[in-house]
Short mmCIF file of C-alpha atoms and ligand atoms in Angstrom, two decimals:
data_model
loop_
_atom_site.label_atom_id
_atom_site.label_comp_id
_atom_site.label_asym_id
_atom_site.label_seq_id
_atom_site.Cartn_x
_atom_site.Cartn_y
_atom_site.Cartn_z
CA MET Z 1 4.37 -79.39 -25.11
CA SER Z 2 6.57 -81.65 -23.08
CA CYS Z 3 10.22 -82.40 -23.18
CA GLU Z 4 10.25 -85.25 -20.69
CA LEU Z 5 12.58 -87.90 -22.07
CA SER Z 6 10.68 -91.12 -22.61
CA GLU Z 7 12.11 -93.92 -20.45
CA THR Z 8 12.33 -96.12 -23.51
CA ALA Z 9 14.22 -93.60 -25.66
CA THR Z 10 17.39 -95.06 -27.08
CA PRO Z 11 20.27 -93.22 -28.75
CA GLU Z 12 18.94 -94.34 -32.17
CA ASP Z 13 15.82 -92.26 -31.56
CA PHE Z 14 17.86 -89.08 -31.55
CA ALA Z 15 18.58 -87.19 -34.78
CA ARG Z 16 22.14 -85.91 -34.96
CA PRO Z 17 22.37 -82.46 -33.34
CA ARG Z 18 23.94 -79.63 -35.34
CA TRP Z 19 26.97 -78.14 -33.62
CA VAL Z 20 28.50 -74.76 -34.41
CA GLY Z 21 32.24 -75.48 -34.69
CA GLN Z 22 34.91 -73.65 -32.74
CA PRO Z 23 35.85 -70.47 -34.61
CA ASP Z 24 39.31 -70.35 -36.21
CA VAL Z 25 39.74 -66.63 -35.62
CA LEU Z 26 43.14 -66.25 -37.25
CA GLU Z 27 42.08 -68.04 -40.40
CA ARG Z 28 38.90 -65.95 -40.62
CA ALA Z 29 40.95 -62.76 -40.09
CA GLN Z 30 43.28 -63.65 -42.97
CA ARG Z 31 40.36 -64.43 -45.24
CA LEU Z 32 38.72 -61.15 -44.26
CA SER Z 33 41.90 -59.25 -45.12
CA GLN Z 34 41.74 -60.70 -48.62
CA LYS Z 35 38.05 -59.81 -48.98
CA PHE Z 36 38.88 -56.29 -47.88
CA GLU Z 37 41.56 -56.00 -50.53
CA GLU Z 38 39.21 -57.29 -53.24
CA ALA Z 39 36.53 -54.80 -52.21
CA TYR Z 40 38.58 -51.67 -51.60
CA GLY Z 41 41.64 -52.28 -53.81
CA ARG Z 42 44.15 -51.93 -50.98
CA ALA Z 43 45.21 -53.92 -47.93
CA PRO Z 44 43.63 -53.20 -44.55
CA VAL Z 45 45.82 -51.68 -41.83
CA GLY Z 46 44.66 -54.35 -39.40
CA VAL Z 47 41.89 -56.68 -38.22
CA TRP Z 48 40.16 -56.30 -34.85
CA ALA Z 49 37.89 -58.82 -33.12
CA ALA Z 50 35.29 -58.52 -30.38
CA PRO Z 51 33.27 -61.34 -28.82
CA GLY Z 52 29.60 -61.86 -28.07
CA ARG Z 53 28.53 -62.75 -24.54
CA ALA Z 54 26.49 -65.11 -22.41
CA ASN Z 55 24.91 -64.00 -19.15
CA LEU Z 56 24.35 -66.11 -16.04
CA MET Z 57 21.94 -63.74 -14.37
CA GLY Z 58 20.69 -60.17 -14.50
CA GLU Z 59 18.37 -60.14 -17.51
CA TYR Z 60 16.26 -56.99 -17.95
CA VAL Z 61 17.94 -55.32 -14.96
CA ASP Z 62 20.90 -53.51 -16.56
CA PHE Z 63 18.78 -50.43 -17.27
CA SER Z 64 17.57 -50.57 -13.64
CA GLY Z 65 21.09 -50.48 -12.19
CA GLY Z 66 21.09 -54.18 -11.21
CA MET Z 67 24.00 -56.59 -11.24
CA CYS Z 68 24.62 -58.76 -14.30
CA LEU Z 69 26.94 -61.75 -14.57
CA PRO Z 70 28.12 -61.92 -18.19
CA PHE Z 71 31.12 -63.54 -19.75
CA ALA Z 72 32.54 -62.98 -23.22
CA HIS Z 73 32.47 -66.23 -25.23
CA GLN Z 74 34.90 -67.34 -27.91
CA TYR Z 75 32.73 -66.43 -30.94
CA VAL Z 76 33.83 -63.05 -32.31
CA THR Z 77 32.99 -60.49 -34.95
CA LEU Z 78 35.97 -59.32 -36.99
CA THR Z 79 36.47 -55.89 -38.56
CA ALA Z 80 39.22 -55.26 -41.12
CA ALA Z 81 39.89 -51.54 -41.49
CA ALA Z 82 41.96 -48.89 -43.21
CA PRO Z 83 41.76 -45.11 -42.69
CA ARG Z 84 40.52 -42.45 -45.13
CA GLU Z 85 41.13 -38.73 -45.00
CA ASP Z 86 37.82 -37.46 -46.36
CA GLY Z 87 35.54 -37.93 -43.33
CA VAL Z 88 33.67 -40.81 -45.03
CA LEU Z 89 32.81 -44.15 -43.41
CA ASN Z 90 32.21 -47.16 -45.71
CA ALA Z 91 31.30 -50.66 -44.54
CA GLN Z 92 30.59 -54.06 -46.04
CA SER Z 93 29.60 -57.25 -44.23
CA MET Z 94 30.18 -60.84 -45.25
CA GLN Z 95 26.82 -61.60 -43.62
CA ASP Z 96 25.03 -59.15 -45.91
CA ALA Z 97 23.03 -61.85 -47.65
CA ASP Z 98 22.04 -63.41 -44.31
CA GLU Z 99 18.26 -63.25 -43.81
CA SER Z 100 18.75 -61.67 -40.38
CA VAL Z 101 20.93 -58.90 -41.81
CA ALA Z 102 19.93 -58.37 -45.44
CA ASP Z 103 18.92 -54.91 -46.56
CA ASP Z 104 19.67 -52.84 -49.60
CA ARG Z 105 20.39 -49.46 -48.05
CA PRO Z 106 23.65 -47.62 -48.69
CA ARG Z 107 26.49 -48.41 -46.32
CA SER Z 108 28.41 -45.21 -46.70
CA THR Z 109 28.09 -41.89 -44.92
CA ARG Z 110 30.05 -38.84 -43.91
CA ILE Z 111 30.67 -39.25 -40.18
CA ASP Z 112 29.58 -35.62 -39.68
CA ASP Z 113 26.16 -36.41 -41.16
CA ILE Z 114 25.34 -39.20 -38.69
CA GLU Z 115 22.52 -38.41 -36.30
CA PRO Z 116 19.56 -40.27 -34.79
CA GLY Z 117 17.00 -41.26 -37.39
CA VAL Z 118 19.11 -41.00 -40.54
CA ILE Z 119 20.69 -44.46 -40.78
CA SER Z 120 18.76 -47.71 -40.86
CA GLY Z 121 19.62 -51.39 -41.12
CA TRP Z 122 22.81 -53.00 -39.88
CA PHE Z 123 24.94 -50.03 -40.95
CA GLY Z 124 23.40 -48.18 -38.00
CA TYR Z 125 25.44 -50.34 -35.60
CA VAL Z 126 28.63 -49.39 -37.47
CA ALA Z 127 28.00 -45.72 -38.17
CA GLY Z 128 26.51 -45.32 -34.70
CA VAL Z 129 29.82 -46.24 -33.12
CA SER Z 130 31.69 -43.33 -34.74
CA TRP Z 131 28.87 -41.02 -33.65
CA GLY Z 132 28.98 -42.48 -30.11
CA MET Z 133 32.75 -42.06 -29.89
CA ASN Z 134 32.47 -38.35 -30.69
CA ARG Z 135 29.65 -38.01 -28.20
CA VAL Z 136 31.67 -39.60 -25.39
CA ALA Z 137 34.71 -37.54 -26.42
CA ARG Z 138 32.91 -34.25 -25.87
CA GLY Z 139 31.18 -35.34 -22.66
CA ALA Z 140 27.68 -35.38 -24.17
CA SER Z 141 26.88 -38.98 -23.17
CA ALA Z 142 26.01 -40.44 -19.78
CA HIS Z 143 29.66 -41.42 -19.31
CA PRO Z 144 30.82 -39.68 -16.10
CA VAL Z 145 33.62 -37.70 -17.80
CA ALA Z 146 34.50 -36.48 -21.29
CA VAL Z 147 37.10 -38.78 -22.91
CA PRO Z 148 38.77 -36.70 -25.66
CA GLU Z 149 40.91 -39.67 -26.80
CA LEU Z 150 37.76 -41.14 -28.41
CA GLY Z 151 37.15 -38.09 -30.60
CA LEU Z 152 37.49 -38.52 -34.39
CA PRO Z 153 38.79 -35.45 -36.28
CA THR Z 154 36.51 -34.08 -39.03
CA SER Z 155 38.77 -35.43 -41.76
CA PHE Z 156 38.85 -38.93 -40.23
CA GLY Z 157 37.17 -41.66 -42.24
CA ALA Z 158 37.55 -45.41 -42.74
CA ASP Z 159 36.83 -48.34 -45.01
CA LEU Z 160 35.56 -51.39 -43.08
CA MET Z 161 34.85 -55.03 -43.89
CA VAL Z 162 33.03 -57.16 -41.31
CA ASP Z 163 32.74 -60.91 -40.75
CA SER Z 164 31.06 -62.62 -37.80
CA THR Z 165 31.38 -66.04 -36.19
CA VAL Z 166 28.68 -65.13 -33.64
CA PRO Z 167 25.23 -66.50 -34.55
CA ILE Z 168 23.26 -63.39 -35.51
CA GLY Z 169 20.08 -62.48 -33.65
CA ALA Z 170 20.52 -65.49 -31.36
CA GLY Z 171 20.72 -63.65 -28.04
CA LEU Z 172 24.49 -64.15 -27.95
CA ALA Z 173 25.17 -60.45 -28.67
CA SER Z 174 26.25 -60.31 -32.30
CA SER Z 175 25.18 -56.65 -32.31
CA ALA Z 176 27.57 -55.77 -29.47
CA ALA Z 177 30.33 -57.84 -31.06
CA LEU Z 178 29.86 -55.83 -34.25
CA GLU Z 179 29.83 -52.47 -32.48
CA CYS Z 180 32.82 -53.30 -30.28
CA SER Z 181 35.02 -54.63 -33.08
CA VAL Z 182 34.25 -51.47 -35.08
CA ALA Z 183 34.98 -49.29 -32.03
CA LEU Z 184 38.37 -50.93 -31.45
CA SER Z 185 39.28 -50.58 -35.11
CA LEU Z 186 38.32 -46.88 -35.36
CA PHE Z 187 40.01 -46.07 -32.05
CA SER Z 188 43.17 -47.84 -33.11
CA LEU Z 189 43.25 -46.29 -36.61
CA ASN Z 190 42.81 -42.83 -35.15
CA THR Z 191 45.16 -43.01 -32.14
CA GLY Z 192 47.61 -45.79 -32.98
CA ASN Z 193 46.76 -47.33 -29.58
CA ASP Z 194 46.13 -51.09 -29.98
CA HIS Z 195 45.87 -51.73 -26.23
CA PRO Z 196 43.27 -49.45 -24.70
CA ASN Z 197 43.23 -49.73 -20.90
CA ASP Z 198 40.12 -50.56 -18.87
CA ALA Z 199 39.13 -46.89 -18.50
CA LEU Z 200 39.22 -46.40 -22.28
CA ARG Z 201 37.39 -49.69 -22.82
CA ARG Z 202 34.69 -48.51 -20.46
CA ALA Z 203 34.36 -45.29 -22.49
CA LEU Z 204 34.29 -47.27 -25.76
CA ALA Z 205 31.56 -49.51 -24.30
CA ARG Z 206 29.52 -46.38 -23.61
CA ALA Z 207 30.05 -45.19 -27.20
CA CYS Z 208 28.77 -48.57 -28.47
CA MET Z 209 25.82 -48.43 -26.10
CA ASP Z 210 24.95 -44.93 -27.37
CA ALA Z 211 25.19 -46.25 -30.94
CA GLU Z 212 22.65 -48.95 -30.16
CA ASN Z 213 20.36 -46.69 -28.10
CA TYR Z 214 20.27 -43.59 -30.32
CA ILE Z 215 21.33 -44.54 -33.85
CA VAL Z 216 19.89 -48.07 -34.06
CA GLY Z 217 17.09 -47.22 -31.65
CA ALA Z 218 17.34 -50.32 -29.43
CA ASN Z 219 16.86 -49.39 -25.80
CA THR Z 220 19.48 -51.78 -24.35
CA GLY Z 221 21.43 -51.21 -21.16
CA GLY Z 222 25.18 -51.77 -21.61
CA LEU Z 223 25.58 -55.34 -20.43
CA ASP Z 224 26.60 -56.72 -23.84
CA GLN Z 225 29.11 -54.00 -24.72
CA THR Z 226 30.78 -54.16 -21.30
CA ALA Z 227 31.19 -57.92 -21.56
CA SER Z 228 32.56 -57.66 -25.09
CA LEU Z 229 35.17 -55.02 -24.24
CA ARG Z 230 36.10 -55.71 -20.60
CA SER Z 231 36.04 -59.50 -20.01
CA HIS Z 232 39.06 -61.63 -19.17
CA ALA Z 233 39.49 -65.27 -20.23
CA GLY Z 234 38.33 -67.76 -17.59
CA GLU Z 235 36.36 -65.16 -15.65
CA ILE Z 236 32.81 -64.02 -15.16
CA LEU Z 237 32.15 -60.29 -14.74
CA ALA Z 238 30.07 -59.12 -11.81
CA LEU Z 239 28.89 -55.92 -13.50
CA ASP Z 240 27.30 -53.27 -11.33
CA CYS Z 241 25.10 -51.40 -13.81
CA ARG Z 242 24.75 -48.39 -11.46
CA ASP Z 243 28.26 -47.24 -12.37
CA PHE Z 244 29.60 -49.99 -14.68
CA ASP Z 245 32.17 -51.06 -12.09
CA VAL Z 246 33.20 -54.68 -12.55
CA VAL Z 247 34.48 -57.36 -10.20
CA ARG Z 248 36.13 -60.28 -11.97
CA LEU Z 249 35.14 -63.70 -10.69
CA PRO Z 250 37.49 -66.53 -11.63
CA ALA Z 251 34.92 -69.27 -12.16
CA ASP Z 252 35.88 -72.20 -14.32
CA PRO Z 253 33.18 -74.88 -14.33
CA ALA Z 254 35.62 -77.20 -16.13
CA LEU Z 255 37.42 -77.64 -12.79
CA ALA Z 256 34.27 -79.37 -11.58
CA GLY Z 257 33.85 -81.37 -14.83
CA LEU Z 258 31.19 -78.98 -16.14
CA THR Z 259 30.73 -76.73 -19.16
CA TRP Z 260 28.35 -74.14 -20.58
CA LEU Z 261 26.15 -75.42 -23.40
CA ALA Z 262 24.30 -72.87 -25.52
CA ILE Z 263 21.27 -73.77 -27.59
CA ASP Z 264 20.31 -71.32 -30.32
CA THR Z 265 16.61 -72.12 -30.67
CA ARG Z 266 16.40 -70.30 -34.03
CA ALA Z 267 12.85 -69.44 -33.06
CA PRO Z 268 11.51 -66.66 -35.28
CA HIS Z 269 11.56 -63.27 -33.53
CA LYS Z 270 7.81 -62.71 -33.51
CA LEU Z 271 6.29 -60.14 -31.16
CA ALA Z 272 9.65 -58.76 -30.17
CA ASP Z 273 9.09 -55.26 -31.58
CA GLY Z 274 8.72 -52.76 -28.79
CA GLN Z 275 8.65 -55.43 -26.09
CA TYR Z 276 12.06 -54.55 -24.68
CA SER Z 277 11.06 -50.90 -24.43
CA SER Z 278 7.72 -51.70 -22.83
CA ARG Z 279 9.41 -53.86 -20.14
CA ARG Z 280 11.78 -50.99 -19.50
CA ALA Z 281 8.89 -48.49 -19.27
CA GLU Z 282 7.10 -50.73 -16.74
CA CYS Z 283 10.25 -50.97 -14.61
CA GLU Z 284 10.62 -47.20 -14.71
CA ALA Z 285 6.97 -46.79 -13.73
CA ALA Z 286 7.52 -49.10 -10.74
CA ALA Z 287 10.57 -47.05 -9.73
CA ALA Z 288 8.46 -43.88 -9.88
CA VAL Z 289 5.87 -45.42 -7.53
CA LEU Z 290 8.65 -46.43 -5.13
CA ASP Z 291 10.15 -42.94 -5.51
CA VAL Z 292 13.64 -44.20 -6.36
CA PRO Z 293 15.82 -43.17 -9.34
CA THR Z 294 16.21 -46.78 -10.50
CA LEU Z 295 14.83 -50.06 -9.17
CA ARG Z 296 18.25 -51.03 -7.82
CA ASP Z 297 17.90 -48.15 -5.34
CA ALA Z 298 14.87 -49.84 -3.77
CA LEU Z 299 17.13 -52.61 -2.42
CA PRO Z 300 19.91 -52.43 0.19
CA GLU Z 301 23.56 -52.78 -0.79
CA HIS Z 302 23.60 -56.57 -0.28
CA PRO Z 303 20.02 -57.62 -0.99
CA THR Z 304 18.37 -60.86 0.18
CA PRO Z 305 15.12 -62.57 -0.90
CA ASP Z 306 13.40 -60.96 2.12
CA ASP Z 307 14.44 -57.53 0.89
CA ALA Z 308 12.93 -58.31 -2.52
CA ALA Z 309 9.64 -59.36 -0.88
CA ALA Z 310 9.62 -56.20 1.26
CA VAL Z 311 9.88 -53.98 -1.83
CA LEU Z 312 6.84 -55.71 -3.37
CA ASP Z 313 4.87 -55.17 -0.15
CA ARG Z 314 5.85 -51.50 -0.20
CA PHE Z 315 4.78 -51.18 -3.83
CA ASP Z 316 1.35 -52.71 -3.03
CA HIS Z 317 0.95 -50.42 -0.04
CA LEU Z 318 1.88 -47.29 -2.00
CA LEU Z 319 -0.68 -48.12 -4.68
CA GLU Z 320 -3.34 -48.73 -2.02
CA VAL Z 321 -2.76 -45.28 -0.57
CA GLY Z 322 -3.14 -43.69 -3.98
CA ALA Z 323 0.31 -43.54 -5.63
CA GLU Z 324 0.02 -42.79 -9.32
CA LEU Z 325 0.99 -45.49 -11.79
CA THR Z 326 1.54 -44.75 -15.48
CA GLU Z 327 1.56 -48.37 -16.73
CA ASP Z 328 -0.74 -51.39 -16.35
CA ARG Z 329 -0.87 -52.39 -12.67
CA GLU Z 330 -0.63 -56.16 -13.00
CA ASN Z 331 2.18 -56.05 -15.59
CA THR Z 332 4.16 -53.50 -13.62
CA ARG Z 333 3.98 -55.62 -10.47
CA LEU Z 334 5.20 -58.69 -12.40
CA ARG Z 335 8.15 -56.74 -13.87
CA LEU Z 336 8.96 -55.38 -10.43
CA ARG Z 337 8.95 -58.90 -8.99
CA HIS Z 338 11.23 -60.09 -11.79
CA SER Z 339 13.62 -57.17 -11.27
CA MET Z 340 13.84 -57.62 -7.51
CA THR Z 341 14.29 -61.40 -7.50
CA GLU Z 342 16.70 -61.25 -10.46
CA MET Z 343 18.90 -58.67 -8.70
CA VAL Z 344 18.99 -60.88 -5.60
CA ARG Z 345 19.83 -64.00 -7.65
CA SER Z 346 22.76 -62.16 -9.25
CA VAL Z 347 24.15 -61.31 -5.82
CA GLN Z 348 23.63 -64.90 -4.63
CA ILE Z 349 25.49 -66.33 -7.62
CA ALA Z 350 28.29 -63.76 -7.34
CA ASP Z 351 28.70 -64.65 -3.65
CA GLU Z 352 28.85 -68.35 -4.54
CA LEU Z 353 31.40 -67.80 -7.29
CA HIS Z 354 33.67 -65.93 -4.87
CA SER Z 355 34.25 -69.23 -3.07
CA ASP Z 356 37.21 -71.44 -4.03
CA SER Z 357 34.97 -74.39 -4.86
CA PRO Z 358 31.56 -73.03 -5.85
CA ASP Z 359 28.47 -75.16 -5.28
CA TRP Z 360 27.53 -75.45 -8.96
CA ALA Z 361 24.32 -77.35 -8.15
CA PHE Z 362 23.16 -74.29 -6.20
CA VAL Z 363 24.13 -72.03 -9.11
CA GLY Z 364 22.17 -74.34 -11.44
CA ARG Z 365 19.04 -74.08 -9.28
CA LEU Z 366 19.28 -70.29 -9.39
CA LEU Z 367 19.58 -70.42 -13.19
CA VAL Z 368 16.30 -72.34 -13.31
CA GLU Z 369 14.64 -69.82 -10.98
CA GLY Z 370 15.94 -67.09 -13.29
CA HIS Z 371 14.36 -68.79 -16.30
CA GLU Z 372 11.03 -69.21 -14.50
CA SER Z 373 11.07 -65.52 -13.64
CA MET Z 374 11.80 -64.60 -17.27
CA ARG Z 375 8.89 -66.86 -18.30
CA ASP Z 376 6.27 -65.96 -15.68
CA ASP Z 377 7.13 -62.43 -14.48
CA CYS Z 378 9.09 -60.79 -17.29
CA GLU Z 379 7.02 -62.73 -19.86
CA VAL Z 380 9.67 -62.78 -22.58
CA THR Z 381 10.08 -66.50 -23.29
CA VAL Z 382 8.57 -68.45 -26.19
CA PRO Z 383 7.72 -72.19 -26.36
CA GLU Z 384 11.11 -73.00 -27.97
CA LEU Z 385 13.02 -71.41 -25.07
CA ASP Z 386 10.91 -73.18 -22.44
CA ALA Z 387 11.28 -76.48 -24.31
CA ALA Z 388 15.06 -76.10 -24.52
CA VAL Z 389 15.23 -75.52 -20.76
CA ASP Z 390 12.86 -78.43 -20.02
CA GLY Z 391 14.80 -80.68 -22.39
CA CYS Z 392 18.12 -79.81 -20.73
CA LEU Z 393 16.78 -80.36 -17.23
CA SER Z 394 15.08 -83.65 -18.04
CA ALA Z 395 18.37 -84.89 -19.52
CA GLY Z 396 20.33 -84.01 -16.40
CA ALA Z 397 21.61 -80.42 -16.72
CA LEU Z 398 22.35 -78.71 -13.39
CA GLY Z 399 20.50 -75.65 -14.60
CA ALA Z 400 19.37 -73.83 -17.74
CA LYS Z 401 17.93 -70.45 -18.63
CA VAL Z 402 17.18 -68.07 -21.46
CA VAL Z 403 20.03 -65.67 -22.16
CA GLY Z 404 19.48 -62.11 -23.39
CA GLY Z 405 16.23 -60.46 -24.33
CA GLY Z 406 14.10 -63.53 -25.10
CA PHE Z 407 11.37 -63.74 -27.80
CA GLY Z 408 13.56 -66.34 -29.48
CA GLY Z 409 17.31 -66.51 -29.09
CA SER Z 410 19.30 -68.88 -26.93
CA VAL Z 411 19.34 -70.87 -23.72
CA ILE Z 412 22.49 -71.60 -21.75
CA ALA Z 413 22.77 -74.70 -19.63
CA LEU Z 414 25.28 -75.83 -17.03
CA VAL Z 415 26.06 -79.44 -17.89
CA SER Z 416 28.60 -82.11 -17.07
CA LEU Z 417 31.24 -82.54 -19.76
CA GLU Z 418 30.39 -86.17 -20.34
CA SER Z 419 26.66 -85.51 -20.73
CA VAL Z 420 26.93 -82.77 -23.39
CA ASP Z 421 26.22 -85.01 -26.38
CA ARG Z 422 23.35 -86.84 -24.73
CA LEU Z 423 21.84 -83.57 -23.62
CA ALA Z 424 22.06 -82.01 -27.08
CA ALA Z 425 20.45 -85.12 -28.54
CA ALA Z 426 17.61 -84.93 -26.03
CA VAL Z 427 16.89 -81.27 -26.85
CA GLN Z 428 17.12 -82.05 -30.57
CA LEU Z 429 14.52 -84.80 -30.19
CA CYS Z 430 12.28 -82.60 -28.13
CA PHE Z 431 12.37 -79.87 -30.80
CA ALA Z 432 11.58 -82.41 -33.51
CA GLN Z 433 8.64 -83.77 -31.51
CA ASN Z 434 7.24 -80.26 -31.10
CA GLY Z 435 7.72 -79.34 -34.77
CA PHE Z 436 10.19 -76.53 -33.99
CA ARG Z 437 13.06 -75.46 -36.27
CA GLU Z 438 16.22 -77.43 -35.77
CA PRO Z 439 18.30 -75.82 -33.00
CA LEU Z 440 22.04 -75.14 -33.09
CA PHE Z 441 24.39 -76.17 -30.29
CA LEU Z 442 27.56 -74.46 -29.06
CA THR Z 443 29.79 -74.92 -26.04
CA LEU Z 444 30.88 -71.59 -24.61
CA GLN Z 445 34.10 -70.77 -22.78
CA PRO Z 446 34.63 -67.55 -20.81
CA SER Z 447 37.04 -65.78 -23.16
CA GLU Z 448 39.08 -62.61 -23.55
CA ALA Z 449 37.63 -59.27 -24.56
CA GLY Z 450 37.98 -57.50 -27.93
CA ARG Z 451 41.49 -57.05 -29.30
CA ARG Z 452 43.60 -56.54 -32.41
CA ILE Z 453 44.13 -59.83 -34.28
CA LEU Z 454 46.26 -58.84 -37.30
P1 LIG S 501 21.99 -60.38 -31.09
O1 LIG S 501 22.79 -59.20 -30.65
O2 LIG S 501 21.47 -61.17 -29.94
O3 LIG S 501 22.69 -61.25 -32.06
P2 LIG S 501 20.34 -58.28 -32.17
O4 LIG S 501 18.96 -58.29 -32.73
O5 LIG S 501 20.63 -57.39 -31.02
O6 LIG S 501 20.70 -59.81 -31.83
O7 LIG S 501 21.37 -57.90 -33.31
C1 LIG S 501 21.32 -58.53 -34.57
C2 LIG S 501 21.52 -57.47 -35.64
O8 LIG S 501 22.87 -56.97 -35.57
C3 LIG S 501 21.38 -57.99 -37.05
O9 LIG S 501 20.04 -57.99 -37.48
C4 LIG S 501 22.22 -56.99 -37.84
O10 LIG S 501 21.51 -55.79 -38.05
C5 LIG S 501 23.34 -56.68 -36.87
N1 LIG S 501 24.51 -57.52 -37.12
C6 LIG S 501 25.13 -58.35 -36.23
N2 LIG S 501 26.20 -58.95 -36.79
C7 LIG S 501 26.28 -58.48 -38.06
C8 LIG S 501 27.17 -58.73 -39.16
N3 LIG S 501 28.20 -59.57 -39.06
N4 LIG S 501 26.94 -58.07 -40.32
C9 LIG S 501 25.91 -57.20 -40.43
N5 LIG S 501 25.05 -56.95 -39.43
C10 LIG S 501 25.22 -57.56 -38.27
MG1 LIG S 502 22.10 -57.54 -29.57
#
């Protein structure tokens, strides 16, 4: 497989790339209101939206306490909602017939009956949020304090109708967008507060994370939900996953004539089952060898590439002198190398973005290193992802990398505004030459967090 552009390629050789249009959020919200009324026979009280995210660096390190660099993008999931007084939660989705969503299980439950293992399919993301909110309210989650404001009284229930403009299952966090829009709607219906502050948003992000971890059963680490609920327009979040503190980095590539291009490879999610959990288990096994609570604790406060190399040397030494390892040795070392270098790259990019005029070429090179690490050390890429990165780089992108968990999903690339069309065409051609499914293209802008729309 190669995505080198042939020197003789002319624009006529390129099939027309398929772009995902900019979402008209207000129009979608109005349409959703109508759908709600048709389904439930009454008007919704409001419509709430929450975005998906991209991530510049920090893949597979959130559960290890590393730093991630996400931004919320402009594609949102919308939830129209109205309260009930019988403790019942009902939900419908306009994406129900979508192949990535479809299932025929009931989408109604008493909130009191929700517990791990009883709800399957996409309704788990929705029901899980109400369960997670009660958990955070009574201090039963990993959130540092109990947040009673999130608690739903026994009689509280709601009718919900969902519509998404985020590509689903594309690594752009449609699941977090769904959870977070539901969380904002339930919180608002119950408390009347349409403007939760950052502390409440942090608690709601934890409730959504618990929904995904315990009710859906996906072992994810909080990056997506934090980005969806706590981002600001025009900024990238430097998210410290030890304590979920954020530093906001104003970083607008448009000032340098650049933009973020996302390519949804639409590669089928083969092999993905259990892979996220096994990577996490290997990272935890490496932390046990190093005798640290999480891998982040193996590095100093402001880690450098030398620090990352020193941790690997220490790991090798500890195994030589007989430290016990519960996972495969070679795989664990690769995951450790990914985690260490990825954490350092996040810090390097964050440092660069603190400057008034960031060196975007340097950032681009780190993105490529991040992709190579996801491919060779984390081993979560597929040919479509590698081809999209190769295609972008051969057509002049400053950098490109897989975003999210891999095994399909999307690539983001840092590209000059004037080269976007040419770049998309080059990737399109490359996919056609390799016999892959036709990719989808989106430009992403760092956008505001979840909010009430209507
Ligand atoms: P990603 O978050 O990268 O899009 P995930 O596999 O984490 O991919 O989440 C995708 C799943 O989230 C879908 O299979 C479905 O269960 C659920 N989901 C997301 N958006 C919707 C929606 N609008 N309606 C119903 N389910 C949704
Ligand atoms: Mg997801």
